[in-house]
Coordinates of C-alpha atoms and ligand atoms in Angstrom, one line a residue:
X1 CA 0.0 0.0 0.0
X2 CA 2.8 2.3 1.0
X3 CA 4.6 1.4 -2.2
X4 CA 1.5 2.1 -4.3
X5 CA 1.2 5.5 -2.7
X6 CA 4.8 6.2 -3.5
X7 CA 4.3 5.2 -7.1
X8 CA 1.3 7.4 -7.4
X9 CA 3.2 10.3 -5.9
X10 CA 6.1 9.7 -8.3
X11 CA 3.8 9.6 -11.2
X12 CA 2.0 12.8 -10.1
X13 CA 5.4 14.5 -9.8
X14 CA 6.4 13.4 -13.3
X15 CA 3.3 14.9 -14.8
X16 CA 3.7 18.0 -12.7
X17 CA 7.3 18.5 -13.9
X18 CA 7.8 22.0 -15.2
X19 CA 8.5 22.3 -18.9
X20 CA 12.2 23.0 -18.4
X21 CA 12.7 19.8 -16.5
X22 CA 11.4 17.7 -19.5
X23 CA 13.8 16.4 -22.1
X24 CA 14.4 19.1 -24.7
X25 CA 14.1 18.3 -28.4
X26 CA 17.6 18.3 -29.8
X27 CA 18.2 19.9 -33.2
X28 CA 21.5 19.1 -34.8
X29 CA 22.5 21.8 -37.2
X30 CA 25.7 21.0 -39.2
X31 CA 27.6 23.3 -41.6
X32 CA 31.1 23.4 -43.1
X33 CA 32.4 26.9 -42.5
X34 CA 34.1 28.7 -39.6
X35 CA 32.2 30.3 -36.8
X36 CA 33.5 33.7 -37.8
X37 CA 31.6 33.9 -41.1
X38 CA 28.1 35.2 -42.1
X39 CA 26.7 31.6 -41.9
X40 CA 28.6 30.7 -38.8
X41 CA 27.4 33.7 -36.9
X42 CA 23.8 33.4 -38.2
X43 CA 23.6 29.7 -37.1
X44 CA 24.7 30.7 -33.6
X45 CA 22.2 33.5 -33.6
X46 CA 19.4 31.1 -34.7
X47 CA 20.4 28.8 -31.8
X48 CA 20.2 31.6 -29.3
X49 CA 16.8 32.8 -30.5
X50 CA 15.4 29.3 -30.8
X51 CA 16.4 28.2 -27.3
X52 CA 15.2 31.5 -25.7
X53 CA 11.9 31.5 -27.5
X54 CA 11.1 27.8 -26.8
X55 CA 12.1 28.3 -23.1
X56 CA 14.4 25.4 -23.1
X57 CA 12.1 22.9 -24.9
X58 CA 14.5 23.0 -27.8
X59 CA 18.3 22.7 -27.8
X60 CA 20.1 23.5 -31.0
X61 CA 23.5 21.9 -31.3
X62 CA 25.5 23.7 -34.0
X63 CA 28.4 21.8 -35.5
X64 CA 30.6 24.2 -37.6
X65 CA 33.7 23.4 -39.7
X66 CA 32.5 20.1 -41.1
X67 CA 32.8 18.6 -37.6
X68 CA 29.8 16.4 -38.0
X69 CA 29.4 16.0 -41.8
X70 CA 31.4 17.3 -44.7
X71 CA 30.2 18.1 -48.2
X72 CA 29.2 14.9 -50.0
X73 CA 27.9 13.4 -46.8
X74 CA 25.6 16.0 -45.2
X75 CA 22.7 15.9 -47.7
X76 CA 22.3 12.2 -47.2
X77 CA 22.7 12.5 -43.5
X78 CA 19.9 15.1 -43.5
X79 CA 17.6 12.8 -45.6
X80 CA 18.3 9.9 -43.2
X81 CA 17.7 12.1 -40.1
X82 CA 21.2 11.8 -38.7
X83 CA 21.2 15.6 -38.7
X84 CA 18.2 17.8 -38.7
X85 CA 19.3 21.1 -40.2
X86 CA 21.9 22.2 -42.7
X87 CA 22.8 25.4 -44.6
X88 CA 24.6 24.2 -47.8
X89 CA 25.6 26.6 -50.4
X90 CA 23.2 26.9 -53.3
X91 CA 25.9 25.3 -55.5
X92 CA 25.5 21.9 -53.7
X93 CA 22.0 20.8 -54.7
X94 CA 22.9 19.2 -58.0
X95 CA 23.9 15.9 -56.5
X96 CA 20.6 15.8 -54.8
X97 CA 18.9 16.0 -58.2
X98 CA 17.6 19.5 -57.8
X99 CA 19.8 21.1 -60.5
X100 CA 17.7 24.2 -60.8
X101 CA 19.5 25.6 -57.8
X102 CA 22.6 25.9 -60.0
X103 CA 20.9 29.0 -61.5
X104 CA 22.6 30.9 -58.7
X105 CA 26.0 29.8 -60.0
X106 CA 25.5 31.4 -63.5
X107 CA 28.3 34.0 -63.9
X108 CA 27.2 37.6 -63.5
X109 CA 23.5 36.7 -63.1
X110 CA 23.2 39.1 -60.1
X111 CA 24.8 42.6 -60.1
X112 CA 24.3 43.1 -56.4
X113 CA 22.4 41.9 -53.3
X114 CA 19.3 43.8 -54.3
X115 CA 18.9 41.8 -57.4
X116 CA 19.7 38.6 -55.6
X117 CA 16.9 39.3 -53.0
X118 CA 14.3 39.7 -55.7
X119 CA 15.0 36.0 -56.4
X120 CA 15.6 34.6 -52.9
X121 CA 12.8 36.6 -51.3
X122 CA 10.3 36.2 -54.2
X123 CA 8.3 33.6 -56.0
X124 CA 11.3 32.0 -57.7
X125 CA 13.0 31.3 -54.4
X126 CA 9.7 29.8 -53.0
X127 CA 9.3 27.6 -56.2
X128 CA 12.8 26.3 -55.8
X129 CA 12.1 25.3 -52.2
X130 CA 9.0 23.5 -53.3
X131 CA 11.2 21.2 -55.4
X132 CA 13.0 20.0 -52.3
X133 CA 9.9 18.5 -50.7
X134 CA 9.9 15.3 -52.8
X135 CA 13.4 14.7 -51.5
X136 CA 12.2 14.8 -47.9
X137 CA 13.6 18.3 -47.3
X138 CA 12.0 21.5 -46.4
X139 CA 13.5 24.9 -47.3
X140 CA 13.4 27.3 -44.4
X141 CA 15.3 30.4 -45.6
X142 CA 18.0 31.8 -47.9
X143 CA 21.0 33.3 -46.2
X144 CA 23.4 35.6 -48.0
X145 CA 27.1 35.3 -48.2
X146 CA 28.6 37.2 -51.1
X147 CA 30.2 37.7 -54.4
X148 CA 33.2 35.5 -55.3
X149 CA 36.8 36.3 -55.9
X150 CA 39.2 34.0 -57.8
X151 CA 42.6 33.1 -56.3
X152 CA 45.8 31.4 -57.5
X153 CA 49.5 31.5 -57.0
X154 CA 50.0 33.5 -60.2
X155 CA 48.4 36.7 -61.4
X156 CA 45.0 36.1 -62.8
X157 CA 43.5 39.0 -64.6
X158 CA 42.1 37.7 -67.9
X159 CA 40.9 34.3 -69.1
X160 CA 44.3 33.4 -70.7
X161 CA 45.8 33.5 -67.2
X162 CA 43.6 30.5 -66.1
X163 CA 44.8 28.2 -68.9
X164 CA 45.7 24.9 -67.4
X165 CA 45.1 25.9 -63.8
X166 CA 43.5 23.3 -61.6
X167 CA 40.7 25.2 -59.8
X168 CA 38.8 23.7 -56.8
X169 CA 35.0 24.1 -57.2
X170 CA 31.9 23.0 -55.3
X171 CA 29.8 20.2 -56.7
X172 CA 28.1 22.3 -59.4
X173 CA 28.2 21.5 -63.1
X174 CA 27.7 25.2 -63.9
X175 CA 30.8 26.0 -61.9
X176 CA 32.7 23.3 -63.7
X177 CA 31.7 24.9 -67.0
X178 CA 32.7 28.3 -65.7
X179 CA 36.3 27.1 -65.1
X180 CA 36.4 25.3 -68.4
X181 CA 35.2 28.4 -70.2
X182 CA 38.3 30.1 -68.7
X183 CA 40.6 27.3 -69.9
X184 CA 41.1 25.9 -66.4
X185 CA 40.6 22.4 -65.1
X186 CA 37.8 22.2 -62.5
X187 CA 38.2 19.9 -59.5
X188 CA 35.2 19.2 -57.3
X189 CA 36.3 18.9 -53.7
X190 CA 34.8 19.2 -50.2
X191 CA 35.3 22.6 -48.5
X192 CA 37.1 21.0 -45.6
X193 CA 39.9 19.8 -48.0
X194 CA 40.5 23.1 -49.8
X195 CA 43.3 24.6 -47.6
X196 CA 45.4 21.5 -47.6
X197 CA 44.9 20.9 -51.3
X198 CA 46.0 24.4 -52.1
X199 CA 49.0 24.0 -49.7
X200 CA 50.2 20.8 -51.3
X201 CA 49.5 21.8 -54.9
X202 CA 46.7 19.3 -55.5
X203 CA 44.9 22.3 -56.9
X204 CA 46.3 25.6 -58.0
X205 CA 43.5 28.0 -57.2
X206 CA 39.9 28.4 -56.1
X207 CA 36.9 30.7 -55.9
X208 CA 34.9 31.9 -52.8
X209 CA 33.7 35.1 -51.2
X210 CA 36.4 36.8 -49.1
X211 CA 34.8 35.7 -45.8
X212 CA 35.5 32.1 -46.6
X213 CA 38.9 32.9 -48.1
X214 CA 40.1 34.7 -45.0
X215 CA 38.6 32.4 -42.3
X216 CA 40.1 29.3 -44.1
X217 CA 43.5 31.2 -44.0
X218 CA 43.8 30.8 -47.8
X219 CA 46.0 33.9 -47.7
X220 CA 48.8 31.6 -46.4
X221 CA 48.6 29.4 -49.6
X222 CA 47.4 31.8 -52.3
X223 CA 49.6 34.6 -53.6
X224 CA 46.9 36.4 -55.7
X225 CA 43.3 37.2 -55.3
X226 CA 41.4 38.8 -58.2
X227 CA 38.3 40.9 -57.5
X228 CA 36.3 39.4 -60.3
X229 CA 32.9 39.5 -58.8
X230 CA 32.0 36.9 -61.4
X231 CA 29.4 35.1 -59.3
X232 CA 27.4 34.7 -56.1
X233 CA 27.7 32.2 -53.2
X234 CA 24.9 31.9 -50.7
X235 CA 22.9 29.4 -48.8
X236 CA 19.6 27.6 -48.4
X237 CA 18.8 26.7 -44.8
X238 CA 17.1 23.3 -44.9
X239 CA 15.6 20.8 -42.6
X240 CA 14.6 17.1 -42.6
X241 CA 10.9 17.5 -43.6
X242 CA 9.6 14.6 -41.5
X243 CA 11.3 16.0 -38.4
X244 CA 10.2 19.6 -39.0
X245 CA 6.6 18.7 -39.8
X246 CA 6.6 16.4 -36.7
X247 CA 7.5 19.2 -34.3
X248 CA 4.6 20.4 -32.0
X249 CA 2.9 23.3 -33.8
X250 CA 3.8 25.9 -31.1
X251 CA 7.5 24.9 -31.2
X252 CA 7.6 25.0 -35.0
X253 CA 6.0 28.5 -35.0
X254 CA 8.6 29.7 -32.5
X255 CA 11.4 28.2 -34.6
X256 CA 10.0 29.8 -37.8
X257 CA 10.1 33.2 -36.0
X258 CA 13.7 32.6 -34.9
X259 CA 14.6 31.6 -38.4
X260 CA 13.0 34.8 -39.8
X261 CA 15.0 37.0 -37.4
X262 CA 18.2 35.0 -37.9
X263 CA 17.8 35.4 -41.7
X264 CA 17.5 39.2 -41.3
X265 CA 20.7 39.1 -39.1
X266 CA 22.6 37.0 -41.7
X267 CA 21.6 39.2 -44.6
X268 CA 22.3 42.4 -42.7
X269 CA 25.9 41.3 -41.8
X270 CA 27.0 39.5 -45.0
X271 CA 28.3 42.4 -47.0
X272 CA 30.2 43.9 -44.1
X273 CA 31.7 40.6 -43.1
X274 CA 33.0 40.2 -46.7
X275 CA 34.3 43.7 -46.9
X276 CA 36.1 43.3 -43.5
X277 CA 37.5 39.9 -44.6
X278 CA 38.9 41.4 -47.8
X279 CA 40.5 44.2 -45.7
X280 CA 41.9 41.6 -43.3
X281 CA 43.4 39.6 -46.2
X282 CA 45.0 42.9 -47.5
X283 CA 46.5 43.6 -44.1
X284 CA 48.2 40.2 -43.9
X285 CA 50.3 41.3 -46.8
X286 CA 50.5 37.7 -47.9
X287 CA 48.1 37.8 -50.9
X288 CA 48.2 40.5 -53.5
X289 CA 44.7 41.8 -54.3
X290 CA 44.2 42.4 -58.0
X291 CA 41.6 45.0 -59.0
X292 CA 40.7 44.4 -62.7
X293 CA 40.6 47.1 -65.2
X294 CA 37.4 47.7 -67.2
X295 CA 38.9 45.9 -70.2
X296 CA 40.0 42.9 -68.1
X297 CA 36.5 42.7 -66.5
X298 CA 34.9 42.8 -69.9
X299 CA 37.2 40.0 -71.2
X300 CA 36.3 37.8 -68.2
X301 CA 32.6 38.5 -68.7
X302 CA 32.8 37.7 -72.5
X303 CA 34.5 34.4 -71.7
X304 CA 32.1 33.4 -69.0
X305 CA 28.7 34.4 -70.3
X306 CA 28.5 31.4 -72.6
X307 CA 27.9 29.3 -69.5
X308 CA 24.3 30.6 -69.3
X309 CA 23.3 29.2 -72.7
X310 CA 25.3 26.0 -72.3
X311 CA 23.4 25.2 -69.1
X312 CA 19.9 25.8 -70.2
X313 CA 19.3 22.1 -70.4
X314 CA 20.7 21.4 -67.0
X315 CA 19.3 24.3 -65.0
X316 CA 16.1 24.7 -67.0
X317 CA 15.3 27.4 -69.6
X318 CA 12.3 28.4 -67.5
X319 CA 14.2 28.8 -64.3
X320 CA 16.8 30.9 -66.0
X321 CA 14.1 33.0 -67.7
X322 CA 12.3 33.5 -64.3
X323 CA 15.5 34.8 -62.7
X324 CA 16.3 37.1 -65.7
X325 CA 12.8 38.5 -65.3
X326 CA 13.3 39.3 -61.6
X327 CA 16.7 40.8 -62.0
X328 CA 16.4 42.5 -65.4
X329 CA 19.5 40.5 -66.6
X330 CA 20.0 40.8 -70.3
X331 CA 22.3 38.0 -71.7
Ligands
LMR401 C1 32.4 26.0 -50.5 O1 32.3 24.8 -50.4 O2 33.3 26.7 -51.0 C2 31.4 26.9 -49.8 O3 30.1 26.4 -50.2 C3 31.5 26.8 -48.3 C4 30.3 27.5 -47.6 O4 29.5 26.8 -47.1 O5 30.3 28.7 -47.6

């Protein structure tokens, strides 16, 4: 009898436990870049807001620097539910079979962040997210990074300078065609392997926005950085759809609010983060920063613009046309 009373008391206590004493839902959020980048900072900010607003019912574990999964592993891990959230660059959706995302990789398709936002914050961005659903993935937000620079250990000002250079790229066929259009040799490689591959000469050069260049210490292994602004790199924040849809409605609403605010934060800091990173590279004195003349820029554009037409079949003529319409781009 006494035992039964005790059991009832224990049961009552368990039901009366305050929310904070219950087991929180863990959200594993993996990404491949450093903490001190637009994406790294935005992921931490999302964690902070998500945990505050769910009052401890959710715990977000952020794994930066490919600690948990690297490129080539993380999409499958998300689909299997081994990780719940990712923020891969838009250039990494081809292997998943959603090639339309490679529209973001087309050279010169965006002149600036304003043009980009017409796509990411408009119907084209929403339609692209819809395509993820059949893959068991939900698109939550687009986060900005920035416009890419090219780097190598020789001066690279015009297309002829790229002839024969092995250039590391992300897993995007459009980016492969971009390097080929310059006469270089594209090498797909995980982000986590880039520094070492540049150091050991496995590849000669690469492309990325300055924030990634600087935080990966590429200035130690690349003598030249060309301000080509030839393309954009940004992210889709995505989640395992089954996991996301299975969250209690109030939690999901709180997380959506946290994501909205973290997205504003990400997009507010991205440009300055990249400007500061470029300045920081300059200050190291290790990498010479090349500002292209108008003629050099024109030569780069002339060589690269063919990539648009060549990839109509892959990216989709309609998707490309939809982006042109939003941004006013004239090929
Ligand atoms: C890269 O692989 O170069 C980038 O996508 C890394 C990143 O996530 O910014």
